[in-house]
Coordinates of C-alpha atoms and ligand atoms in Angstrom, one line a residue:
M584 CA -25.6 -25.8 10.3
P585 CA -23.7 -22.4 10.8
S586 CA -25.6 -20.2 13.4
H587 CA -25.0 -17.0 10.9
R588 CA -26.3 -16.3 7.7
I589 CA -25.7 -13.8 5.1
V590 CA -27.7 -12.6 2.0
L591 CA -25.4 -11.0 -0.2
T592 CA -27.1 -9.7 -3.7
V593 CA -24.3 -8.1 -6.2
A594 CA -25.5 -5.8 -9.1
A595 CA -23.4 -7.0 -11.9
D596 CA -25.4 -4.2 -13.9
Q597 CA -24.8 -1.5 -12.5
P598 CA -20.9 -0.8 -12.5
G599 CA -19.7 1.9 -10.4
P600 CA -16.0 4.0 -10.2
G601 CA -13.1 2.5 -11.7
I602 CA -11.1 0.6 -8.6
S603 CA -7.4 2.1 -9.5
R604 CA -4.6 -0.8 -9.9
H605 CA -2.9 1.8 -7.8
L606 CA -4.9 1.5 -4.8
F607 CA -2.8 -2.4 -4.2
G608 CA 1.2 -0.7 -4.3
Q609 CA 4.1 -1.2 -2.3
F610 CA 6.7 0.7 -0.3
A611 CA 10.3 0.1 0.2
E612 CA 11.9 2.3 2.5
H613 CA 15.9 1.5 3.7
L614 CA 15.1 0.4 6.6
G615 CA 16.0 -2.7 8.8
S616 CA 16.6 -5.5 5.9
C617 CA 13.5 -4.5 3.4
V618 CA 15.7 -2.9 0.8
Y619 CA 19.3 -4.0 1.8
D620 CA 18.6 -8.2 1.9
G621 CA 14.9 -8.1 0.6
L622 CA 15.2 -7.3 -2.4
W623 CA 18.6 -6.0 -3.0
V624 CA 21.5 -8.8 -2.6
G625 CA 24.0 -7.1 -4.9
P626 CA 25.3 -8.8 -8.6
D627 CA 27.8 -11.1 -6.7
S628 CA 25.8 -12.5 -4.3
P629 CA 25.4 -16.4 -4.6
I630 CA 21.4 -15.9 -4.3
P631 CA 20.2 -15.8 -7.7
N632 CA 19.5 -12.3 -9.0
V633 CA 19.5 -10.0 -11.8
R634 CA 21.4 -7.1 -11.7
G635 CA 21.6 -7.5 -7.7
F636 CA 17.3 -7.6 -7.0
R637 CA 16.5 -11.3 -5.8
Q638 CA 14.8 -13.2 -8.7
E639 CA 12.1 -14.5 -6.5
A640 CA 11.2 -11.5 -4.7
V641 CA 10.9 -9.9 -8.0
A642 CA 8.9 -13.0 -9.5
A643 CA 6.2 -12.6 -6.5
L644 CA 6.3 -8.8 -7.0
R645 CA 5.3 -9.4 -10.7
E646 CA 2.7 -12.2 -9.8
L647 CA 0.6 -9.6 -7.6
R648 CA 0.7 -7.8 -10.7
M649 CA 2.5 -4.3 -8.1
P650 CA 1.2 -1.4 -9.5
N651 CA 3.7 0.8 -8.2
L652 CA 6.7 1.2 -5.7
R653 CA 7.4 4.1 -3.1
W654 CA 10.8 4.5 -1.9
P655 CA 13.1 5.6 -0.7
G656 CA 11.1 6.2 2.9
G657 CA 9.2 7.5 4.9
C658 CA 11.2 8.7 7.1
F659 CA 14.3 8.3 5.8
A660 CA 13.4 10.5 2.4
D661 CA 13.6 13.6 4.4
A662 CA 17.1 12.5 5.2
Y663 CA 18.2 11.2 1.9
H664 CA 20.3 13.3 -0.6
W665 CA 20.0 11.5 -4.1
R666 CA 23.6 12.7 -5.4
N667 CA 25.0 10.0 -3.4
G668 CA 23.0 7.2 -4.8
I669 CA 24.2 7.7 -8.0
G670 CA 27.7 6.6 -10.4
P671 CA 29.7 4.0 -10.0
R672 CA 28.7 2.0 -7.0
D673 CA 32.1 1.6 -5.6
Q674 CA 32.3 5.1 -5.0
R675 CA 29.2 6.1 -3.9
P676 CA 29.9 7.3 -0.2
R677 CA 29.1 5.3 2.8
Q678 CA 26.9 7.0 5.8
R679 CA 24.7 6.7 8.3
N680 CA 21.3 6.3 7.9
D681 CA 20.0 8.2 11.1
T682 CA 16.7 7.5 10.9
W683 CA 17.0 4.1 11.3
G684 CA 19.9 3.8 13.2
Q685 CA 22.0 1.8 10.7
I686 CA 24.8 1.8 7.8
E687 CA 24.1 3.0 4.7
T688 CA 26.0 1.8 1.3
N689 CA 24.1 3.9 -1.0
A690 CA 24.5 0.5 -3.3
V691 CA 20.5 0.8 -4.1
G692 CA 20.3 4.7 -5.5
T693 CA 17.7 6.1 -8.5
H694 CA 19.3 3.9 -11.2
E695 CA 19.4 0.5 -9.5
F696 CA 15.3 1.4 -7.8
L697 CA 14.3 2.4 -11.5
D698 CA 15.3 -0.9 -12.7
L699 CA 13.5 -2.9 -10.2
C700 CA 10.3 -1.4 -10.8
A701 CA 11.3 -2.0 -14.6
Q702 CA 11.6 -5.5 -13.9
T703 CA 8.5 -5.8 -11.9
G704 CA 6.8 -3.7 -14.4
C705 CA 5.9 -1.1 -11.8
E706 CA 5.1 2.8 -11.6
P707 CA 8.1 4.4 -9.6
V708 CA 6.7 6.7 -6.5
I709 CA 9.6 8.7 -5.6
C710 CA 9.3 10.7 -2.4
G711 CA 11.4 13.6 -2.3
N712 CA 13.3 15.1 0.8
L713 CA 11.8 18.4 2.3
G714 CA 12.8 18.0 5.6
S715 CA 16.7 18.3 4.9
G716 CA 17.2 19.2 1.2
T717 CA 16.7 22.0 -1.0
V718 CA 14.3 23.2 -3.5
Q719 CA 16.9 23.1 -5.8
E720 CA 18.1 19.8 -4.5
M721 CA 14.3 18.7 -5.1
R722 CA 13.7 20.3 -9.1
D723 CA 17.5 19.0 -9.7
W724 CA 16.4 15.4 -9.1
V725 CA 13.3 15.5 -11.5
E726 CA 15.5 17.0 -14.3
Y727 CA 18.3 14.4 -13.5
L728 CA 15.1 11.7 -14.2
N729 CA 12.8 12.8 -16.4
A730 CA 14.4 16.0 -19.2
P731 CA 15.4 14.5 -22.8
T732 CA 19.0 14.9 -23.1
G733 CA 20.8 17.9 -24.5
T734 CA 21.2 19.4 -20.9
V735 CA 23.7 19.2 -18.3
L736 CA 21.6 16.9 -15.3
A737 CA 20.0 15.0 -18.2
D738 CA 23.2 13.9 -20.0
E739 CA 24.6 13.1 -16.3
R740 CA 22.1 10.6 -16.1
A741 CA 23.0 9.0 -19.9
A742 CA 26.5 8.8 -19.0
N743 CA 25.1 7.1 -15.9
G744 CA 23.1 4.6 -18.4
H745 CA 20.2 5.9 -18.9
P746 CA 19.8 8.4 -22.2
A747 CA 16.1 7.7 -22.1
P748 CA 14.3 9.9 -19.8
Y749 CA 12.7 7.4 -16.8
G750 CA 9.3 9.3 -17.0
V751 CA 8.6 8.8 -13.5
R752 CA 5.5 10.1 -12.7
Y753 CA 4.3 10.0 -9.1
W754 CA 6.1 12.4 -6.7
G755 CA 6.3 13.0 -2.8
V756 CA 7.0 16.7 -1.8
G757 CA 8.2 15.2 1.5
N758 CA 7.0 12.8 3.8
E759 CA 5.3 13.4 7.3
S760 CA 6.1 16.7 7.9
W761 CA 3.9 17.0 10.9
G762 CA 7.0 14.2 12.9
C763 CA 10.2 13.0 11.3
G764 CA 9.7 15.1 8.3
G765 CA 10.6 18.3 10.2
L766 CA 8.0 18.8 12.9
M767 CA 6.4 21.7 10.7
R768 CA 2.8 23.1 11.3
A769 CA 0.5 22.7 8.7
E770 CA 0.1 25.9 7.8
Y771 CA 4.0 26.1 7.8
Y772 CA 4.0 23.4 5.5
A773 CA 1.6 24.1 3.1
D774 CA 3.4 27.3 2.4
E775 CA 6.7 24.9 1.3
F776 CA 4.5 22.4 -0.4
R777 CA 3.6 25.6 -2.8
R778 CA 7.1 26.8 -3.0
Y779 CA 8.2 23.5 -3.6
G780 CA 5.5 22.5 -6.3
T781 CA 6.5 25.1 -8.1
Y782 CA 9.8 24.8 -9.0
L783 CA 9.1 20.7 -9.8
G784 CA 9.4 20.2 -13.8
S785 CA 7.3 18.4 -15.6
Y786 CA 9.2 17.1 -18.8
E787 CA 7.9 15.7 -21.9
K788 CA 7.1 12.3 -20.9
S789 CA 5.5 13.2 -17.4
A790 CA 2.8 15.0 -16.2
L791 CA 4.6 15.0 -12.8
F792 CA 1.8 13.6 -10.3
R793 CA 2.6 16.1 -6.8
I794 CA 1.8 14.1 -3.4
A795 CA 2.0 16.4 -0.7
T796 CA 2.3 15.4 3.2
G797 CA -0.8 14.8 4.1
P798 CA -2.5 13.8 7.7
G799 CA -1.5 11.2 10.3
L800 CA -4.5 9.0 11.6
D801 CA -7.4 11.5 12.6
D802 CA -5.2 14.9 12.3
F803 CA -8.1 16.8 10.5
H804 CA -6.7 20.1 11.4
W805 CA -4.1 19.2 8.7
T806 CA -6.3 18.3 5.9
E807 CA -8.4 21.1 6.4
V808 CA -5.3 23.5 6.3
L809 CA -3.8 21.5 3.2
M810 CA -7.0 21.6 1.5
R811 CA -7.6 25.4 2.2
A812 CA -4.4 26.8 1.1
C813 CA -3.2 24.3 -2.0
A814 CA -6.5 22.7 -3.3
A815 CA -6.8 25.5 -5.6
P816 CA -4.4 28.1 -5.0
R817 CA -4.1 31.5 -7.5
F818 CA -1.9 31.3 -10.1
N819 CA -1.2 27.8 -10.3
P820 CA -4.5 25.6 -9.5
G821 CA -3.3 22.5 -9.9
I822 CA -0.3 22.2 -7.5
M823 CA -1.4 19.5 -5.9
D824 CA -2.7 16.5 -7.3
G825 CA -3.0 14.4 -4.4
L826 CA -2.9 14.3 -0.3
S827 CA -1.7 11.4 1.5
L828 CA -2.9 9.7 4.8
H829 CA -0.7 7.5 7.3
Y830 CA -2.3 5.3 8.8
Y831 CA -1.1 1.9 11.1
M832 CA -3.7 0.0 12.2
N833 CA -1.1 -0.3 15.8
G834 CA 1.5 1.7 15.4
G835 CA 4.3 3.0 15.6
C836 CA 4.2 5.9 14.2
P837 CA 1.9 7.8 13.3
P838 CA 0.5 6.7 16.8
A839 CA -2.4 4.4 16.3
R840 CA -6.2 5.1 17.6
T841 CA -5.4 2.1 19.6
Q842 CA -1.8 2.2 21.6
Q843 CA -2.4 -2.0 23.1
H844 CA 0.5 -4.1 23.0
L845 CA -0.5 -6.3 20.1
L846 CA 2.2 -9.1 19.0
A847 CA 2.5 -10.2 15.2
T848 CA 1.9 -14.0 15.9
S849 CA 0.7 -14.8 19.4
F850 CA -2.8 -13.6 20.2
G851 CA -6.0 -14.4 21.3
P852 CA -9.8 -13.6 20.6
E853 CA -9.6 -10.3 22.4
Q854 CA -6.4 -8.9 19.6
W855 CA -8.1 -10.7 17.2
R856 CA -11.0 -8.7 17.4
T857 CA -8.9 -5.7 17.6
V858 CA -7.5 -6.0 14.7
M859 CA -10.5 -6.1 12.9
A860 CA -12.3 -2.9 14.6
H861 CA -9.3 -0.9 14.6
G862 CA -8.3 -2.3 11.1
W863 CA -11.6 -1.1 9.4
Y864 CA -11.7 2.4 11.4
M865 CA -9.1 3.4 8.2
D866 CA -13.3 3.5 6.4
E867 CA -14.1 5.8 8.6
L868 CA -10.9 7.8 8.6
I869 CA -10.9 7.8 4.7
A870 CA -14.6 9.2 5.1
R871 CA -14.0 11.9 7.4
H872 CA -10.9 13.0 5.8
S873 CA -13.0 13.4 2.5
A874 CA -15.5 15.2 3.4
I875 CA -13.4 18.0 4.3
M876 CA -11.8 17.5 1.1
D877 CA -15.1 17.3 -0.9
R878 CA -15.9 20.6 1.0
H879 CA -12.7 22.0 -1.0
D880 CA -12.4 20.2 -3.9
P881 CA -16.4 18.5 -5.0
A882 CA -15.0 17.5 -8.6
R883 CA -12.7 15.2 -6.5
R884 CA -9.4 16.5 -8.5
V885 CA -7.1 16.2 -5.5
K886 CA -6.6 12.3 -4.8
L887 CA -6.4 10.5 -1.1
I888 CA -3.2 8.8 -1.3
V889 CA -2.7 6.2 1.3
D890 CA 0.8 5.7 0.8
E891 CA 1.6 4.0 4.2
W892 CA -0.8 1.3 6.1
G893 CA 0.0 -2.0 7.7
A894 CA 0.0 -3.2 11.0
W895 CA 2.6 -2.4 13.2
Y896 CA 3.2 -4.6 16.1
A897 CA 5.1 -4.7 19.0
P898 CA 8.5 -6.4 18.9
D899 CA 7.7 -10.5 19.3
P900 CA 10.1 -12.4 20.4
A901 CA 11.1 -12.6 16.9
P902 CA 12.9 -15.2 14.5
R903 CA 15.2 -12.2 14.0
P904 CA 16.8 -8.8 16.1
S905 CA 15.2 -6.3 14.2
A906 CA 12.7 -4.6 16.0
Y907 CA 10.5 -4.1 12.6
F908 CA 10.4 -7.8 11.4
Q909 CA 7.4 -9.1 12.0
Q910 CA 5.4 -12.0 10.5
Q911 CA 2.0 -12.4 9.4
T912 CA -0.5 -14.5 9.9
I913 CA -4.6 -14.7 8.8
R914 CA -5.1 -12.4 10.4
D915 CA -2.8 -10.0 8.7
A916 CA -4.5 -11.0 5.7
L917 CA -7.9 -10.0 6.9
L918 CA -6.7 -6.9 7.8
S919 CA -5.0 -6.5 4.3
A920 CA -8.8 -7.2 2.9
L921 CA -10.9 -4.9 5.3
T922 CA -8.5 -2.3 4.4
F923 CA -8.8 -2.9 0.5
D924 CA -12.5 -3.2 0.9
A925 CA -11.9 0.3 2.5
F926 CA -10.2 1.9 -0.3
I927 CA -12.7 0.4 -3.0
R928 CA -15.7 2.1 -0.6
H929 CA -14.2 5.0 -1.2
A930 CA -12.5 4.9 -5.1
E931 CA -14.2 8.0 -5.9
R932 CA -11.5 9.8 -4.2
V933 CA -8.9 7.4 -3.2
H934 CA -6.1 6.7 -6.2
M935 CA -3.0 5.0 -4.8
A936 CA -2.1 3.0 -1.4
N937 CA 1.0 1.9 -0.3
A938 CA 1.5 -0.9 2.1
A939 CA 3.9 -0.5 4.8
Q940 CA 6.3 -2.2 3.8
V941 CA 7.1 -4.6 0.8
A942 CA 9.9 -7.1 1.8
N943 CA 10.9 -8.0 6.2
V944 CA 9.3 -4.8 7.8
L945 CA 6.0 -4.1 9.3
H946 CA 3.3 -5.6 7.2
A947 CA 5.3 -6.9 4.9
S948 CA 3.8 -9.4 1.4
I949 CA 7.9 -10.9 1.5
L950 CA 10.1 -12.5 4.1
T951 CA 13.5 -13.7 3.4
F952 CA 15.5 -16.2 5.1
G953 CA 19.0 -16.4 3.8
A954 CA 18.7 -17.7 -0.1
A955 CA 14.9 -18.1 0.7
T956 CA 12.1 -15.7 -0.3
V957 CA 8.6 -16.4 1.2
R958 CA 5.4 -15.3 0.3
T959 CA 3.1 -14.4 3.2
P960 CA -0.4 -14.2 4.0
T961 CA -0.3 -11.1 3.0
W962 CA 1.0 -11.7 -0.1
H963 CA -2.0 -14.3 -0.9
A964 CA -4.4 -11.5 -0.3
F965 CA -2.9 -9.1 -2.1
H966 CA -3.0 -11.7 -5.2
L967 CA -6.7 -12.5 -4.6
Y968 CA -7.7 -8.8 -5.0
V969 CA -5.5 -9.2 -8.1
P970 CA -8.8 -9.1 -10.7
H971 CA -10.0 -5.9 -9.0
Q972 CA -7.5 -3.8 -10.1
D973 CA -8.5 -1.2 -12.4
A974 CA -12.1 -3.2 -12.8
R975 CA -15.3 -0.9 -12.1
R976 CA -17.0 -1.3 -8.8
L977 CA -20.4 -3.1 -8.0
P978 CA -22.9 -2.3 -5.8
V979 CA -23.3 -5.1 -3.3
A980 CA -26.3 -5.1 -0.3
N981 CA -25.2 -7.1 2.3
S982 CA -27.6 -8.3 5.1
A983 CA -25.0 -8.4 7.8
A984 CA -25.2 -6.0 11.0
L985 CA -21.6 -4.9 11.6
L986 CA -19.7 -6.4 14.9
S987 CA -18.5 -4.3 16.8
H988 CA -15.2 -4.0 19.6
D989 CA -13.5 -0.9 21.5
G990 CA -16.9 0.9 20.5
L991 CA -15.6 0.8 16.6
P992 CA -17.8 -1.3 14.2
Y993 CA -16.6 -3.8 11.2
P994 CA -18.0 -6.3 9.4
R995 CA -18.5 -10.2 9.9
V996 CA -18.2 -10.9 6.1
S997 CA -16.9 -7.6 4.3
A998 CA -17.4 -8.1 0.7
T999 CA -16.0 -6.7 -2.3
A1000 CA -17.5 -6.9 -6.1
S1001 CA -16.2 -5.7 -9.5
L1002 CA -16.9 -5.9 -13.3
A1003 CA -13.6 -6.4 -15.1
P1004 CA -13.0 -5.0 -18.5
D1005 CA -13.4 -8.8 -20.1
Q1006 CA -16.8 -8.6 -18.4
S1007 CA -15.6 -11.2 -15.4
V1008 CA -17.6 -10.4 -12.2
T1009 CA -15.3 -11.0 -9.1
V1010 CA -16.5 -10.8 -5.6
T1011 CA -14.1 -11.4 -3.0
L1012 CA -15.6 -11.9 0.8
A1013 CA -13.7 -11.6 3.9
H1014 CA -15.0 -13.3 7.3
T1015 CA -13.4 -12.3 10.2
D1016 CA -15.2 -14.4 12.7
P1017 CA -12.2 -16.6 14.0
A1018 CA -14.4 -19.2 15.6
E1019 CA -17.7 -19.8 13.8
P1020 CA -18.4 -20.3 10.0
V1021 CA -20.9 -18.2 8.1
R1022 CA -23.5 -19.2 5.7
I1023 CA -23.8 -17.1 3.0
E1024 CA -26.3 -16.7 -0.1
L1025 CA -24.9 -14.8 -3.0
Q1026 CA -27.2 -13.5 -5.7
L1027 CA -25.7 -12.5 -8.3
A1028 CA -28.3 -10.0 -10.8
G1029 CA -28.3 -8.5 -13.7
R1030 CA -26.5 -10.8 -15.2
P1031 CA -27.0 -13.3 -18.2
A1032 CA -27.3 -16.7 -17.0
G1033 CA -24.7 -19.3 -18.1
A1034 CA -21.9 -17.4 -15.7
R1035 CA -19.7 -20.0 -14.3
P1036 CA -17.6 -19.1 -11.2
V1037 CA -14.1 -20.2 -10.2
G1038 CA -13.3 -19.6 -6.5
R1039 CA -10.0 -19.9 -4.5
L1040 CA -9.6 -19.6 -0.8
L1041 CA -7.5 -18.3 1.7
A1042 CA -7.5 -19.8 5.4
A1043 CA -5.0 -21.1 8.0
P1044 CA -4.7 -24.2 10.1
E1045 CA -4.2 -22.1 13.3
L1046 CA -5.0 -18.5 13.5
T1047 CA -1.5 -17.8 14.6
D1048 CA 0.4 -19.8 11.6
C1049 CA 2.5 -18.3 9.4
N1050 CA 5.0 -18.8 6.0
T1051 CA 8.2 -19.8 6.9
P1052 CA 11.1 -21.6 4.6
A1053 CA 10.4 -24.9 6.2
A1054 CA 6.6 -24.9 5.3
P1055 CA 6.2 -22.0 2.8
D1056 CA 2.9 -22.5 2.2
R1057 CA 0.7 -23.3 5.7
V1058 CA -1.6 -20.5 4.7
A1059 CA -1.9 -20.2 1.3
A1060 CA -4.8 -19.4 -1.0
R1061 CA -6.2 -22.8 -2.9
P1062 CA -8.7 -23.8 -5.4
W1063 CA -11.9 -23.8 -3.6
D1064 CA -15.1 -25.1 -5.2
D1065 CA -17.2 -26.6 -2.1
F1066 CA -20.4 -24.2 -3.3
R1067 CA -23.2 -24.6 -5.2
F1068 CA -24.2 -22.3 -8.2
E1069 CA -27.7 -22.2 -9.6
S1070 CA -29.9 -19.9 -11.2
G1071 CA -27.3 -17.2 -10.5
R1072 CA -27.1 -18.1 -6.7
L1073 CA -24.3 -19.5 -5.4
T1074 CA -24.9 -20.8 -1.6
A1075 CA -21.8 -22.2 0.4
T1076 CA -20.6 -22.3 4.2
L1077 CA -17.7 -20.1 4.7
P1078 CA -14.8 -21.5 7.6
P1079 CA -13.8 -18.9 10.5
A1080 CA -11.1 -16.6 9.5
C1081 CA -11.2 -16.9 5.8
L1082 CA -10.9 -14.8 2.4
A1083 CA -12.2 -16.3 -0.6
A1084 CA -12.5 -15.1 -4.2
V1085 CA -14.8 -16.0 -6.7
T1086 CA -14.6 -14.9 -10.4
F1087 CA -17.9 -15.4 -12.8
R1088 CA -17.0 -15.7 -16.4
Ligands
LIG205 O1 6.8 2.5 7.7 C1 8.3 3.2 8.5 C2 7.6 4.7 8.8 O2 6.5 4.6 9.6 C3 8.0 5.3 8.0 O3 9.2 5.7 7.4 C4 7.4 6.5 8.3 O4 6.6 7.7 7.3 C5 6.1 5.8 9.3 O5 5.5 6.7 10.5

């Protein structure tokens, strides 16, 4: 019998705020082999593709119901000039990508990116260049994308193959402007945001959702200044719709709270706990930034947009010579689950989030090895959370005491419950103990008898296992029915280090 027992009560008749599907977004930057090779192989590649994009990658992202994709950076966004990425592909300039020390062919530009969004069925999130661009360049890009034909820019879009306006809605006004995006002070950036934001057009099909560069990690001063200056300025109180937040559990850039040297696939109990505790720190970060936002915007009109998150490990003696390629283990799946749970706990304020990054870089859902596309344990965590997309959060009483590491708390079992529009209830359980099983008793209250639970479980044979072309499903979610369910009460023993999802219909 496990020595730990946890009692959870889900109030299924008390639906709370909506859980935006956009919390489960992804990020694709022109960095390493994320865009080139990870997603784009080109139309002439022997690797199966649709108009240049890997078929298997698109299929994997469709299965995740990826709600949005942020592009083209990251730091690269503030060095990117959109005109280099339109028109005949063979005439686009070949340039240096100085941000990441690689060659940029511009083969993936505006039209290709939006084709990828259409193929995967997601909304685009475009980050404009404030650092090295101009107001004119950024507003022209919006007009090129979104204006109906009849203007020079919209007609140019039509001539390039897309007569209908794209209707791009989510728009980042610069990226990490306190760092790679121009090393600006909060006060200076706030004025720049107001200036750029003023000229970004809203066209018929799209009311632009303007996202300001927000704080990195715990820069509460940045949040205070941005909210004071941009949450409701006189003459245009609606200019800022979102404020971003970047937090890498172990960066990298922005700096992490821990500078401990962590590797992706070789770790012991100490490093396991570091990832859990510093991962759950997202909850405190959001709470503290939100408290500042609440003072300036009690109606919560301005949303918090966590448009970069994930684990950023030190380079492993990796299977690939790139500082940004890293494998994923069950530890990363649990970090993902804790992060989702933190977002959902703050669903009133957090509207969107983007894992950094979607393929081959950092906290990736997809890894590619030549022609092979592999789904990582993080992909499986995203997949288990699909039922929470656009559902309503349900209260969960959790009897478990918090664990602690490095002076930071984290849950032994993090539980999230939601009520979907079809009235099904899904409960996800992230069990963070890597060594001991745990007994759970889950009471589904306020629900008519007769619900039937269907479960899936993600666990790994060994904690450091990962998926490869030779063993693509070593760490994969499988059907799970090793529980009892009577009178609305589910009892089960969860194995160490696992993520379970149960849907009651
Ligand atoms: O995701 C990698 C980089 O991390 C991004 O380009 C930047 O915004 C952040 O510092």
